[in-house]
Amino acid sequence: NAGVMQNPRHLVRRRGQEARLRCSPVKGHSHVYWYRQLPEEGLKFMVYLQKENIIDESGMPKERFSAEFPKEGPSILRIQQVVRGDSAAYFCASSPRTGYNEQFFGPGTRLTVL
Amino acid sequence: AQKITQTQPGMFVQEKEAVTLDCTYDTSDPSYGLFWYKQPSSGEMIFLIYQGSYDQQNATEGRYSLNFQKARKSANLVISASQLGDSAMYFCAMRESGTTSGTYKYIFGTGTRLKVLA
């Protein structure tokens, strides 16, 4: 199965802890997008990365959130010192090249902050 | 600013009937793409159908068709012969062309929850 993989599927953290969300894109895809879905809302763009580069992070909160997509390995979305408002579903999507029509979505990671 | 509007928070449809889910968009970009996704209760995002801004014909994929009215900036999803398994949240999304930002990110609407009745 060559689809987008995300892990963990469910993550529970206490306030103040760190959350690390992983995304392995479709094999051969070098473009990764992260989206956040708050309860009962649509997905909101967070960040767009290509291998080793952040292209657009206009949707990322200014503090506590960071993302990377290293040359080798999965893309990582890191949330430091989580707060209850970070509880959401985080989706990763990948595409093979700039301007490709479709983004392929992963199953999402559901983060719950206690 | 680019925007997607879905004005129907919830819809009911009888099994085997057709249903139309509304979506309007706003963009000044001449090149864009429109998508519909289904999100069942399990949470994953399932791609249903795509329409490019320059496509002359309405897109169709099995029981799904997209009623694209460019002048009215609407991209309604039509589901024919509804099935119980169609009960889910449906999201309309627009991909900007990215000519200025280079991003091609998606902008999503707030979704419509469809319930198919037996």
XYZ file of C-alpha atoms in Angstrom:
232
model
C 0.000 0.000 0.000
C 1.678 3.191 -1.204
C -0.695 5.689 0.442
C 0.121 8.457 2.906
C 0.898 7.068 6.339
C 0.445 8.985 9.539
C 1.342 7.894 13.034
C 0.257 7.722 15.623
C -3.418 7.649 14.690
C -4.367 8.767 18.174
C -2.200 10.713 20.593
C -3.024 11.776 24.119
C -0.900 14.376 25.865
C -1.169 16.326 29.084
C -0.911 20.094 29.033
C 2.682 21.193 28.757
C 3.971 18.042 27.055
C 5.283 17.804 23.521
C 3.438 16.166 20.628
C 5.258 14.770 17.593
C 3.171 13.786 14.606
C 4.706 11.849 11.733
C 3.778 11.709 8.086
C 5.235 9.445 5.426
C 4.086 10.675 1.999
C 3.245 8.532 -0.970
C 6.464 6.969 -2.259
C 8.081 9.382 -4.665
C 6.155 12.419 -3.457
C 8.374 15.280 -2.346
C 5.676 17.789 -1.371
C 3.917 17.633 1.975
C 1.081 19.703 3.383
C -0.199 19.760 6.969
C -3.776 20.709 7.818
C -5.594 21.005 11.130
C -9.242 20.208 11.701
C -10.772 21.535 14.882
C -13.950 19.759 16.087
C -16.923 20.381 13.816
C -14.882 22.512 11.414
C -13.254 22.193 8.018
C -9.551 21.617 7.476
C -7.263 24.609 7.731
C -3.888 24.831 6.009
C -0.891 24.999 8.310
C 2.332 24.483 6.388
C 3.726 23.352 3.047
C 7.104 21.678 2.806
C 9.322 20.240 0.152
C 12.282 18.055 0.996
C 14.448 19.985 3.490
C 12.575 23.248 2.861
C 9.613 25.059 4.368
C 7.868 26.778 1.472
C 4.839 28.302 3.170
C 4.133 28.327 6.881
C 1.525 31.074 6.769
C -1.024 28.892 8.580
C 1.216 27.862 11.455
C 0.716 29.423 14.876
C 3.663 31.659 15.598
C 4.706 29.866 18.757
C 5.090 26.255 19.861
C 4.510 24.754 16.388
C 7.230 23.647 14.002
C 7.489 21.341 11.009
C 10.242 19.659 9.089
C 10.628 17.344 6.133
C 14.155 15.968 6.148
C 15.965 14.497 3.201
C 15.441 11.050 4.669
C 12.494 9.976 6.774
C 9.007 11.264 7.434
C 7.750 14.789 7.825
C 7.334 15.784 11.466
C 4.877 18.269 12.942
C 5.982 19.195 16.461
C 3.845 20.950 19.015
C 5.630 22.038 22.154
C 3.931 22.711 25.488
C 0.531 21.590 24.236
C -2.633 23.299 25.458
C -6.231 22.085 25.378
C -6.917 24.222 22.306
C -4.435 22.105 20.326
C -6.838 19.154 20.501
C -7.729 18.487 16.892
C -7.232 16.147 13.964
C -4.039 16.806 12.054
C -3.949 15.679 8.452
C -0.975 15.319 6.194
C -1.278 15.355 2.407
C 1.313 14.779 -0.285
C 1.692 15.468 -3.976
C 4.365 14.482 -6.475
C 5.209 17.912 -7.814
C 4.335 21.592 -7.732
C 0.946 22.342 -9.204
C -0.241 18.745 -9.311
C -4.031 18.820 -9.071
C -4.696 16.347 -6.329
C -3.276 16.083 -2.853
C -3.376 12.635 -1.317
C -4.506 12.701 2.281
C -3.413 10.492 5.127
C -5.822 9.101 7.722
C -5.001 11.855 10.211
C -3.711 11.958 13.779
C -6.209 12.769 16.473
C -4.542 14.709 19.255
C -6.254 14.973 22.613
C -4.801 17.255 25.238
C -5.912 16.517 28.790
C -9.411 36.716 -0.320
C -10.147 33.195 -1.452
C -13.065 31.555 0.268
C -15.280 28.483 0.110
C -18.834 28.655 1.427
C -21.056 25.707 2.252
C -24.361 27.010 3.540
C -25.999 23.699 4.457
C -24.766 22.462 7.855
C -26.934 19.354 7.562
C -29.008 17.575 4.954
C -31.334 14.580 4.912
C -32.100 12.462 1.875
C -34.149 9.353 1.392
C -32.288 6.255 0.251
C -32.173 5.928 -3.568
C -32.999 9.607 -4.045
C -30.594 12.206 -5.470
C -29.211 15.017 -3.329
C -27.360 18.237 -4.115
C -24.802 19.714 -1.731
C -24.098 23.383 -2.318
C -20.708 25.031 -2.607
C -19.822 28.548 -3.679
C -16.344 29.949 -3.952
C -14.617 33.256 -4.287
C -11.327 33.820 -6.024
C -9.758 36.330 -8.350
C -7.375 33.738 -9.698
C -8.195 32.601 -13.255
C -6.738 29.150 -12.625
C -8.010 27.024 -9.772
C -9.271 23.568 -8.953
C -12.349 22.486 -7.039
C -12.633 19.272 -5.053
C -15.150 17.387 -3.005
C -14.119 15.115 -0.150
C -16.147 12.741 1.993
C -15.311 12.319 5.655
C -17.101 9.376 7.285
C -17.322 8.989 11.033
C -13.999 7.128 10.990
C -12.372 10.444 10.098
C -10.365 9.854 6.954
C -10.651 12.190 3.962
C -11.874 10.405 0.846
C -11.423 12.137 -2.497
C -14.616 12.119 -4.565
C -14.335 14.404 -7.571
C -12.287 17.192 -9.150
C -13.160 20.087 -11.484
C -10.585 22.358 -13.080
C -11.471 25.978 -13.741
C -10.799 25.579 -17.453
C -12.687 22.309 -17.846
C -15.540 22.746 -20.269
C -17.584 19.796 -19.072
C -18.887 18.997 -15.630
C -16.898 16.288 -13.881
C -18.513 12.938 -13.153
C -17.288 9.973 -11.117
C -19.780 7.135 -10.838
C -22.713 8.364 -8.742
C -21.028 11.705 -8.129
C -21.252 14.658 -10.465
C -20.164 18.230 -10.044
C -22.506 20.957 -11.263
C -19.961 23.631 -12.164
C -21.357 27.082 -12.894
C -18.340 29.284 -13.360
C -20.156 32.595 -13.775
C -22.032 32.013 -10.539
C -18.904 30.640 -8.834
C -20.675 27.538 -7.694
C -19.548 23.909 -7.655
C -22.390 21.833 -6.277
C -22.007 18.105 -5.680
C -24.813 15.867 -6.881
C -25.053 12.366 -5.462
C -27.451 10.160 -7.373
C -29.193 7.103 -5.971
C -28.139 7.766 -2.377
C -27.031 4.840 -0.264
C -26.909 4.438 3.501
C -23.113 4.400 3.248
C -23.190 7.931 1.863
C -24.000 9.271 5.326
C -20.951 11.376 6.166
C -19.542 14.881 6.274
C -18.833 16.374 2.849
C -16.282 19.089 2.260
C -15.839 21.326 -0.747
C -12.297 22.596 -1.287
C -10.488 24.897 -3.664
C -6.871 24.698 -4.713
C -5.389 28.025 -5.495
C -3.091 28.189 -8.460
C -0.139 29.170 -6.350
C 1.288 31.508 -8.933
C 2.123 34.064 -6.278
C 2.729 31.923 -3.210
C 3.862 28.765 -4.957
C 1.878 26.816 -2.401
C -1.169 25.309 -4.129
C -2.758 24.837 -0.748
C -6.365 23.797 -0.335
C -9.019 26.006 1.202
C -11.883 24.045 2.720
C -15.494 24.906 3.440
C -17.111 24.163 6.778
C -18.785 21.038 5.472
C -22.264 19.578 5.113
C -23.347 16.608 7.191
C -25.467 14.286 5.062
C -27.761 11.703 6.573
C -29.310 9.096 4.289
C -32.587 7.722 5.599
C -33.704 4.132 5.018
